[in-house]
Amino acid sequence: MLDLRDVDRSCTAVVGGKGAHLGELARLDGLHVPAGFCVTTGPFRRIMAEAPSMGGLLDRLDRVDPDDRDAIRALSAEIRAALEGTPFPDDLATAVTRALARVDAPAFSVRSSATAEDSDAASFAGQHDTSLNVVGPHAVLDHVRRCWASLFTDRAVVYRLRSGVDHRAVRMAVVVQEMVFPDASGVLFTADPVTSNRNVSAVEAGFGLGDGLVSGLVSPDVHAVRDGAVVGRTVAGKPLAVHADPRGGTRQRPVEPELQERPVLTDEQAVRLVQLGRRIEAHFGTPQDIEWCLADGTFQIVQSRPITTLFPIPAAEDRDNRVYVSVGHAQMMTDPIKPLGRSFWLMTTPAPMVEAGAHLFVDVTRRLAGRASRAELLDVFDTSDPLIGDALRTVADRGFVAPVEDESTDPPVPISTDPAEPIETDPAVVAELVQRAERSTAALRREIRAKSGTELLDFIRDDIGELQRLLLDPRSHQAVLASMDAASWLNERLHAWLGEQNAADVLTRSVPDNITSEMGLALLDVADAIRPHPEVVAFLRDVADDDFLDELPDLPGGRAARDAIRGWLDRYGMRCVGEIDITRPRWNEQPAGIVPAILGNIDNVEPGAGKRRFEQGRREAREKEQELLRRLRALPGGEAKAAEVKPVIDRLRTFAGYREYPKFCMVNRFSLYKQALLGEAGRLVREGALDGPEDVFFLAFPELHDVVRTGRVDPELIARRRAAFEAQRVRTPPRVLTSEGEAVAGSYRRAQAPPDALVGLPVSTGTVQGRARVVGDMAEAELETGDILVTAYTDPSWSPVLVTAAGLVTEVGGQMTHGSVIAREYGVPAVVGVQHATRLIRDGQRIRLDGTNGYVELLP
């Protein structure tokens, strides 16, 4: 037994997270923590060792699927029964009884305190047992045993499985404290749990014990406190409260009618509680989720743990207000990025970027401060991603960033184009830009092979300058803007003159030079090469390893199939899901990833579909052009209007395909860099400096340069980085984040959608009804004819899947993001930016997608 006053954070392995935190708090002057002690993890280990068959039960639990709730329920019950059936040792019972006598209280609270809970990575809130108003030593001993067993409740087991926590590595201590009989209790969040704003605290309060709030029996009053003042208040009706029963345990009791609508706390009390919370937050160095009680006018703290759901705030050199926009939403890849991947992205882009939570953000503060640049910035996002635009407008309207007269000198990218000399509408311009980039990539491929050691890293760093030159070339930028401006102009004018919505969607079908749409159509040709060989098709259905290409020649038709797949990989294999992260496995590294798409094409698409679809799209675009021009000429002054529109259509089709090429160029170079760096990493592994080649992914580029130079690396640094990256997998970055930590959510402001529809951004016109296939991984996208793809995001790697989709719904995206461009080219109706689509739409559910007006209806 350890008295709480003898416990601090260094004792976590002995007293668990809750016990360690309470021990810290008990030692702080001015804080009131109920007296008590910890039953350490030693007795738990002893009971686990004595419980019958425990080793075999844990072995079975290790192998269970987190989604197999029946198996988890059965195994967990067996383990709890084994623990609860193990006799309580006499010496331990005596020690607990003596510790209870020293506290000398009429009743006790008995709280579980696992070694894995209340950490910065995982709170395990509500996963283990707490018992209140436990009377008498025998009852306390019984509830200690229940706390031990609660380590294996269904919910705790699932939580550990999903969090990657080893069941054997977790130990259970138990905190026993003097019972507080409060007038009120609740939870204090020192950062707003909804918006994540670190400067706003939220106080939830109810009468009696906190069980009423935790169980959902009653709704709490909520006070929002900022800068020492209540800035928001919600008073809930409180017909019931939970109080201690004189016989032990708790019971519900009606609240007096005159108190039911009365605030539980005064504003002064809420502010005083927040002041205590800020002291606790400062002590632990991170925002806290604090359970409190109010008894006889004194606040008692009964628990404090980190708030693990907050998105990290980017580091800044000063304390000025700043506003950040997610790079992941713009690049259609909201997964976390490993350190080497972030490092390459930062070296490649000149935009003012910051890192937070394994994600990248653009600091738009200066652009939001300048009056003209603010208007320009909002206009861009109103078109490309209205949710970001609305969130930025919300921040601007609050005055969070004060406007300044002198305009920002930081454009998104340092491009200097002369609007007086617009790029000519000539396909030769695109051909020349592509050829220039292809020649540069070929030179890189030749030259990088001869480099090694620090010379290789210096070469890559210098070559990134060549990549920047290609990406930021004014001529290339003009070509991209030409297609975007033409699409906007046509949509605006044709809607005004003809009432035509999103006319550019059809006009951009099957445009030339679109490397991403060509990739999807080329995979249809691969399916055509494989389809005539049934033994190859049967073999591919069972492919699990990436060495399958070596086995194909042994099958009838296998050599032709292998050559077709390898030919496709030679051209497009540098791509992959999440390709902006250089560390992600490319298709030419893991070719099994494209097999499901090939099989989907074989099963659902007729032979020769690649060429037919391209020709069909080109025909539809030509027919749409003729229809629009005909309708224009029928208007008053129509000949002039048609004459004005025709060259803009030509301009759109000339440059729309090139929109996809700069990213292809970048990804191509990234793949070559990665291959060379993995070769260098292999050498470091052979020399014993690294445990595995992929360790280099958890180093920033300058750090990797030092490791290559010295042959030494800190393995603990790699382990910490790897663990931190894994912890970020559960977080999605906010579209807009402020320096106060607030995740600002935008909203769509449209009235034409049906009341219960899920609203998004229309990016590819048309309406389709079908079965929703909610997919998290492209390799698992098994679409059938008529299926509508629903996913978090689609970067260019999803092009092979979009070929067979009847419609597309994503949580992320804008008018000109890659998935939107390809959906338009393939003629697939699409709505992007539908918040929480993958949670609100069930896999297999019938839905209706309106890609013209931008909404999704859930059908019965």
XYZ file of C-alpha atoms in Angstrom, residues 165-665:
501
model
C -1.845 -2.010 -26.212
C -0.573 -5.437 -25.110
C -2.925 -7.059 -22.566
C 0.037 -8.491 -20.642
C 1.810 -5.148 -20.461
C -1.056 -3.493 -18.549
C -1.238 -3.751 -14.786
C -4.071 -2.687 -12.511
C -3.637 -0.718 -9.318
C -6.577 0.492 -7.224
C -7.076 3.903 -5.598
C -9.033 3.900 -2.343
C -10.060 7.334 -1.040
C -12.239 8.903 1.578
C -15.740 9.248 0.156
C -16.872 12.810 -0.525
C -20.589 13.548 -0.135
C -20.934 16.511 -2.483
C -23.640 19.054 -3.095
C -22.515 19.181 -6.732
C -20.009 17.525 -8.998
C -18.962 17.388 -12.604
C -16.165 17.651 -15.107
C -13.882 20.526 -16.027
C -12.169 20.567 -19.407
C -9.365 23.116 -19.410
C -9.647 23.232 -23.215
C -12.976 23.351 -25.027
C -13.727 19.694 -25.859
C -15.829 20.667 -28.897
C -13.691 23.322 -30.607
C -10.324 22.372 -28.981
C -9.726 26.055 -28.118
C -7.051 26.037 -25.388
C -8.157 29.468 -24.094
C -11.723 28.379 -23.367
C -12.549 26.048 -20.472
C -15.796 24.115 -20.185
C -17.350 23.360 -16.789
C -20.063 20.689 -16.679
C -21.990 20.518 -13.415
C -24.869 18.614 -11.834
C -26.318 18.165 -8.357
C -25.084 15.320 -6.168
C -22.566 12.732 -7.344
C -21.028 12.728 -10.805
C -22.534 9.339 -11.650
C -25.677 11.065 -12.876
C -23.720 12.937 -15.526
C -21.416 10.066 -16.502
C -24.319 7.657 -16.940
C -26.325 10.147 -18.991
C -29.133 10.162 -16.420
C -29.179 13.958 -16.386
C -27.883 16.688 -18.667
C -25.286 19.004 -17.116
C -25.188 22.747 -16.825
C -22.309 24.046 -18.959
C -20.254 27.164 -18.296
C -17.749 28.381 -20.887
C -14.986 30.422 -19.246
C -12.379 32.548 -20.964
C -9.891 35.006 -19.462
C -11.478 34.841 -16.021
C -15.044 35.447 -17.149
C -18.028 33.311 -18.077
C -18.607 33.788 -21.819
C -21.325 31.192 -22.298
C -23.828 29.409 -20.106
C -26.383 26.630 -20.597
C -28.636 25.673 -17.705
C -30.227 22.246 -18.071
C -33.336 20.856 -16.416
C -32.223 18.498 -13.631
C -35.162 16.432 -12.354
C -32.919 13.761 -10.779
C -29.614 13.505 -8.962
C -27.498 10.625 -7.672
C -26.622 10.645 -3.973
C -24.908 8.298 -1.525
C -27.170 5.734 0.131
C -26.703 5.499 3.925
C -26.506 1.718 3.554
C -23.767 1.925 0.945
C -23.738 2.479 -2.786
C -25.757 5.173 -4.512
C -29.376 5.888 -5.395
C -31.340 8.315 -7.501
C -33.297 11.057 -5.802
C -35.668 13.693 -7.208
C -34.359 17.246 -7.211
C -36.591 19.783 -5.480
C -38.761 21.534 -8.087
C -37.404 24.976 -7.239
C -33.830 23.771 -7.893
C -34.367 21.880 -11.145
C -33.926 24.938 -13.379
C -31.448 26.714 -11.131
C -27.743 26.810 -12.047
C -25.702 24.327 -10.070
C -22.755 26.730 -9.857
C -22.585 30.476 -9.710
C -20.436 32.245 -12.274
C -17.965 33.048 -9.511
C -17.690 29.373 -8.581
C -17.214 28.346 -12.223
C -14.398 30.885 -12.627
C -12.774 29.758 -9.359
C -12.901 26.136 -10.498
C -11.295 27.033 -13.830
C -8.513 28.827 -11.974
C -7.803 25.585 -10.101
C -7.928 23.741 -13.407
C -5.377 26.090 -14.954
C -3.014 25.359 -12.049
C -3.410 21.633 -12.663
C -2.911 22.110 -16.399
C 0.260 24.108 -15.789
C 1.563 21.418 -13.460
C 1.072 18.594 -15.956
C 1.936 20.726 -18.984
C -1.095 19.715 -21.056
C -4.866 20.410 -21.095
C -6.732 18.334 -18.535
C -10.049 16.539 -18.106
C -10.742 16.993 -14.371
C -13.427 15.395 -12.218
C -14.439 17.535 -9.252
C -16.831 17.663 -6.317
C -18.149 20.637 -4.371
C -18.711 19.910 -0.675
C -19.254 22.569 2.002
C -18.141 25.272 -0.423
C -14.800 23.590 -1.188
C -13.838 22.056 -4.521
C -12.341 18.586 -4.191
C -10.399 17.108 -7.120
C -11.000 13.387 -7.549
C -9.342 12.778 -10.898
C -7.300 14.534 -13.588
C -6.124 13.136 -16.901
C -4.864 14.565 -20.198
C -7.400 15.384 -22.902
C -6.147 13.042 -25.604
C -8.516 14.125 -28.376
C -7.112 17.610 -28.960
C -5.281 18.258 -32.195
C -1.774 19.633 -31.488
C -0.999 23.303 -32.068
C 1.857 24.207 -34.436
C 4.884 25.671 -32.696
C 5.329 29.430 -33.196
C 8.128 31.819 -32.391
C 5.780 34.385 -30.889
C 2.354 34.541 -29.237
C 0.589 36.361 -32.044
C -2.719 35.020 -33.296
C -2.203 32.719 -36.256
C -4.449 30.846 -38.672
C -3.479 27.629 -40.442
C -5.066 25.717 -43.340
C -4.632 21.955 -43.704
C -2.338 20.846 -46.523
C -3.886 17.379 -46.361
C -7.298 18.687 -47.404
C -5.826 20.528 -50.365
C -3.762 17.511 -51.409
C -6.508 14.948 -50.751
C -4.461 12.987 -48.211
C -5.514 13.561 -44.622
C -3.502 10.672 -43.148
C -0.510 11.555 -40.964
C 2.833 11.878 -42.757
C 6.076 10.391 -41.461
C 8.920 12.779 -40.576
C 10.920 12.157 -43.779
C 7.763 12.704 -45.838
C 7.040 16.005 -44.116
C 10.656 17.027 -44.524
C 10.563 16.469 -48.303
C 7.306 18.367 -48.641
C 8.744 21.308 -46.696
C 11.840 21.313 -48.901
C 9.723 21.220 -52.048
C 7.178 23.968 -51.385
C 7.996 27.633 -50.773
C 4.673 28.271 -49.015
C 4.908 29.226 -45.300
C 4.249 25.844 -43.715
C 4.224 24.475 -40.193
C 3.948 20.986 -38.710
C 1.499 19.707 -36.110
C 0.399 16.218 -35.182
C 2.285 14.591 -38.099
C 0.411 16.862 -40.511
C 1.312 19.996 -42.460
C -0.488 23.328 -42.483
C -0.063 26.545 -44.443
C 0.153 29.651 -42.283
C -2.319 32.042 -43.970
C -2.204 34.682 -41.224
C -0.552 37.415 -43.271
C -2.816 36.821 -46.243
C -5.842 36.944 -43.957
C -4.608 40.206 -42.449
C -4.233 42.132 -45.707
C -7.559 43.505 -46.936
C -7.068 42.716 -50.616
C -5.229 39.437 -50.007
C -7.967 38.380 -47.576
C -10.636 38.886 -50.219
C -8.556 36.968 -52.745
C -7.918 34.130 -50.290
C -11.603 33.801 -49.394
C -12.607 33.868 -53.057
C -10.170 31.032 -53.834
C -11.488 28.797 -51.066
C -15.123 29.695 -51.670
C -14.635 28.033 -55.045
C -12.168 25.260 -54.264
C -13.271 24.218 -50.749
C -16.258 26.162 -49.365
C -15.841 24.625 -45.905
C -12.360 26.107 -45.614
C -13.617 29.376 -47.062
C -16.477 29.551 -44.560
C -14.180 28.679 -41.645
C -11.702 31.388 -42.657
C -14.539 33.881 -43.001
C -15.719 32.949 -39.501
C -12.237 33.594 -38.094
C -11.919 36.865 -40.009
C -15.336 38.106 -38.903
C -14.365 37.585 -35.261
C -11.412 39.904 -35.690
C -9.035 37.130 -34.664
C -6.544 38.492 -37.186
C -6.789 42.243 -37.378
C -6.859 43.680 -40.932
C -3.851 45.752 -41.995
C -3.541 48.289 -44.776
C -0.186 47.074 -46.065
C -0.802 43.947 -48.066
C 0.908 40.617 -47.445
C 3.967 39.956 -49.556
C 3.605 36.205 -49.145
C 1.670 34.676 -52.047
C 0.852 30.987 -51.810
C 3.693 30.302 -54.252
C 6.132 32.859 -55.668
C 4.832 32.938 -59.231
C 5.283 35.957 -61.408
C 3.056 35.726 -64.449
C 2.308 38.611 -66.728
C -1.464 38.846 -67.233
C -0.816 41.112 -70.215
C 0.722 38.145 -72.014
C -1.664 35.231 -71.506
C -0.572 31.803 -72.621
C -1.642 30.969 -76.165
C -4.225 28.243 -76.739
C -1.884 25.798 -78.433
C -1.497 22.051 -77.708
C 2.177 22.439 -78.539
C 2.593 24.429 -75.317
C 1.459 21.455 -73.244
C 3.588 19.059 -75.283
C 6.666 21.213 -74.727
C 6.033 21.469 -70.947
C 5.598 17.705 -70.654
C 8.666 16.944 -72.748
C 10.793 19.322 -70.691
C 9.739 17.580 -67.468
C 10.218 14.106 -68.953
C 13.754 14.982 -70.081
C 14.564 16.294 -66.608
C 13.226 13.148 -64.938
C 15.187 10.922 -67.302
C 18.369 12.823 -66.441
C 17.664 12.380 -62.736
C 17.117 8.641 -63.244
C 20.509 8.314 -64.955
C 22.505 10.470 -62.574
C 21.162 9.346 -59.208
C 22.294 5.748 -59.765
C 25.918 6.738 -59.369
C 25.439 8.537 -56.045
C 25.876 7.160 -52.534
C 26.619 8.325 -49.007
C 26.448 12.014 -48.234
C 27.010 12.721 -51.933
C 23.594 11.150 -52.595
C 21.840 13.315 -50.030
C 23.563 16.451 -51.297
C 22.553 15.496 -54.839
C 18.897 14.999 -53.821
C 18.838 18.301 -51.946
C 20.192 20.087 -55.017
C 17.796 18.266 -57.351
C 14.836 19.481 -55.318
C 15.801 22.884 -56.674
C 15.226 21.483 -60.186
C 11.876 20.059 -59.044
C 10.889 23.468 -57.699
C 11.893 25.070 -60.980
C 9.581 22.709 -62.842
C 6.690 23.089 -60.408
C 6.957 26.867 -60.181
C 7.718 27.515 -63.842
C 5.573 30.527 -64.837
C 4.612 28.892 -68.124
C 3.425 25.746 -66.341
C 1.508 27.837 -63.835
C -0.162 29.761 -66.643
C -1.253 26.499 -68.266
C -2.876 25.280 -65.048
C -4.587 28.607 -64.409
C -5.790 28.767 -68.001
C -7.939 25.653 -67.582
C -9.247 26.737 -64.179
C -10.115 30.244 -65.385
C -11.770 28.868 -68.507
C -13.917 26.457 -66.476
C -15.024 29.204 -64.096
C -15.767 31.608 -66.933
C -17.825 29.042 -68.850
C -19.807 27.908 -65.808
C -20.618 31.494 -64.886
C -21.527 32.754 -68.361
C -23.455 29.681 -69.512
C -25.464 29.640 -66.322
C -26.303 33.310 -66.757
C -27.130 33.020 -70.480
C -28.648 29.534 -70.681
C -29.390 28.449 -67.100
C -26.891 25.635 -67.631
C -25.282 24.345 -64.425
C -21.661 23.217 -64.354
C -21.328 23.084 -68.134
C -17.572 22.634 -67.898
C -18.060 19.200 -66.309
C -19.146 17.648 -69.609
C -16.859 19.828 -71.720
C -13.772 18.438 -69.938
C -14.519 14.783 -70.618
C -11.708 12.883 -72.376
C -9.419 15.873 -72.716
C -5.941 15.115 -74.076
C -2.789 14.828 -71.958
C -4.465 13.916 -68.639
C -1.880 11.568 -67.133
C -4.144 10.531 -64.249
C -7.213 9.599 -66.268
C -4.953 7.830 -68.792
C -3.679 5.716 -65.893
C -7.159 4.427 -65.074
C -8.012 3.727 -68.715
C -4.673 1.977 -69.224
C -5.528 -0.423 -66.422
C -8.630 -1.384 -68.396
C -6.243 -2.385 -71.190
C -4.297 -4.491 -68.680
C -7.546 -6.264 -67.773
C -8.114 -6.916 -71.489
C -4.689 -8.569 -71.735
C -5.440 -10.846 -68.775
C -9.127 -11.621 -69.354
C -8.613 -14.314 -72.045
C -6.501 -16.424 -69.628
C -8.751 -18.021 -66.970
C -5.868 -19.655 -65.087
C -4.191 -16.275 -64.678
C -7.451 -14.721 -63.467
C -7.942 -17.537 -60.934
C -4.345 -17.120 -59.758
C -4.764 -13.367 -59.271
C -7.854 -13.890 -57.100
C -5.628 -15.561 -54.492
C -2.674 -13.170 -54.689
C -1.428 -12.124 -51.271
C 2.284 -11.406 -51.803
C 4.047 -8.855 -53.985
C 6.250 -11.449 -55.708
C 3.318 -12.794 -57.732
C 4.699 -11.328 -60.969
C 7.590 -13.811 -60.848
C 5.128 -16.722 -60.705
C 2.919 -15.619 -63.597
C 5.106 -16.951 -66.481
C 4.498 -20.508 -65.246
C 0.790 -20.200 -66.179
C -0.790 -20.353 -69.653
C -0.949 -16.737 -70.786
C 1.000 -15.685 -67.709
C 3.899 -14.134 -69.567
C 1.597 -11.767 -71.488
C -0.208 -10.918 -68.248
C 3.068 -10.188 -66.483
C 4.298 -7.997 -69.325
C 1.033 -6.034 -69.351
C 1.173 -5.406 -65.601
C 4.864 -4.531 -65.659
C 4.336 -2.177 -68.583
C 1.647 -0.377 -66.605
C 3.895 -0.245 -63.521
C 6.788 1.135 -65.580
C 4.625 4.101 -66.496
C 2.495 4.582 -63.380
C 4.081 2.444 -60.656
C 5.612 5.409 -58.842
C 2.099 6.354 -57.700
C 0.260 5.085 -54.637
C -2.397 6.067 -52.128
C -1.121 9.054 -50.137
C 1.618 9.665 -52.673
C 2.559 13.118 -51.346
C 4.265 11.235 -48.500
C 7.521 9.958 -49.973
C 7.585 7.149 -47.406
C 4.355 5.497 -48.582
C 4.825 2.198 -50.487
C 4.564 2.712 -54.244
C 2.744 0.342 -56.592
C 6.036 -0.746 -58.112
C 7.120 -1.732 -54.587
C 3.839 -3.459 -53.686
C 2.185 -4.418 -56.991
C -0.379 -6.630 -55.218
C -2.156 -3.379 -54.354
C -3.441 -2.959 -57.915
C -4.701 -6.526 -58.327
C -8.189 -5.811 -56.882
C -8.654 -2.996 -59.409
C -7.582 -5.282 -62.274
C -9.988 -7.991 -61.134
C -12.768 -5.426 -60.747
C -12.221 -4.358 -64.342
C -12.294 -7.978 -65.526
C -15.521 -8.677 -63.618
C -17.435 -5.495 -64.354
C -16.169 -3.984 -67.601
C -16.504 -5.243 -71.160
C -13.387 -5.808 -73.310
C -12.137 -2.751 -75.174
C -13.741 -0.392 -72.654
C -10.675 1.820 -72.308
C -10.708 3.141 -75.860
C -14.510 3.142 -76.035
C -14.862 5.186 -72.883
C -12.339 7.736 -74.031
C -14.030 8.080 -77.392
C -17.454 8.251 -75.735
C -16.296 11.031 -73.432
C -14.812 12.961 -76.330
C -18.042 12.535 -78.305
C -20.171 13.700 -75.355
C -17.967 16.749 -74.918
C -18.173 17.590 -78.626
C -21.953 17.126 -78.661
C -22.289 19.287 -75.557
C -20.204 21.991 -77.169
C -22.367 21.952 -80.300
C -25.563 21.987 -78.238
C -24.424 24.965 -76.173
C -23.299 26.940 -79.193
C -26.592 26.197 -80.946
C -28.611 27.384 -77.960
C -26.457 30.494 -77.654
C -26.979 31.430 -81.291
C -30.758 31.287 -80.731
C -30.487 34.089 -78.147
C -30.585 37.814 -78.920
C -27.004 38.689 -79.776
C -26.318 34.980 -79.785
C -23.741 34.956 -82.578
C -21.510 37.231 -80.553
C -22.014 35.113 -77.440
C -21.201 31.911 -79.332
C -18.133 33.534 -80.831
C -17.030 34.494 -77.337
C -17.636 31.024 -75.867
C -16.051 28.858 -78.570
C -12.408 29.886 -77.999
C -12.843 29.496 -74.247
C -14.044 25.915 -74.753
C -11.004 25.297 -76.931
C -8.807 26.781 -74.232
C -10.434 24.615 -71.565
C -9.878 21.405 -73.517
C -6.336 22.362 -74.453
C -5.142 22.860 -70.885
C -7.513 20.882 -68.617
C -5.479 17.670 -68.922
C -2.222 19.376 -67.982
C -3.696 20.213 -64.554
C -2.703 16.706 -63.449
C 0.838 16.700 -64.797
C 2.868 18.813 -62.300
C 1.938 16.483 -59.436
C 2.835 13.457 -61.564
C 6.202 15.061 -62.190
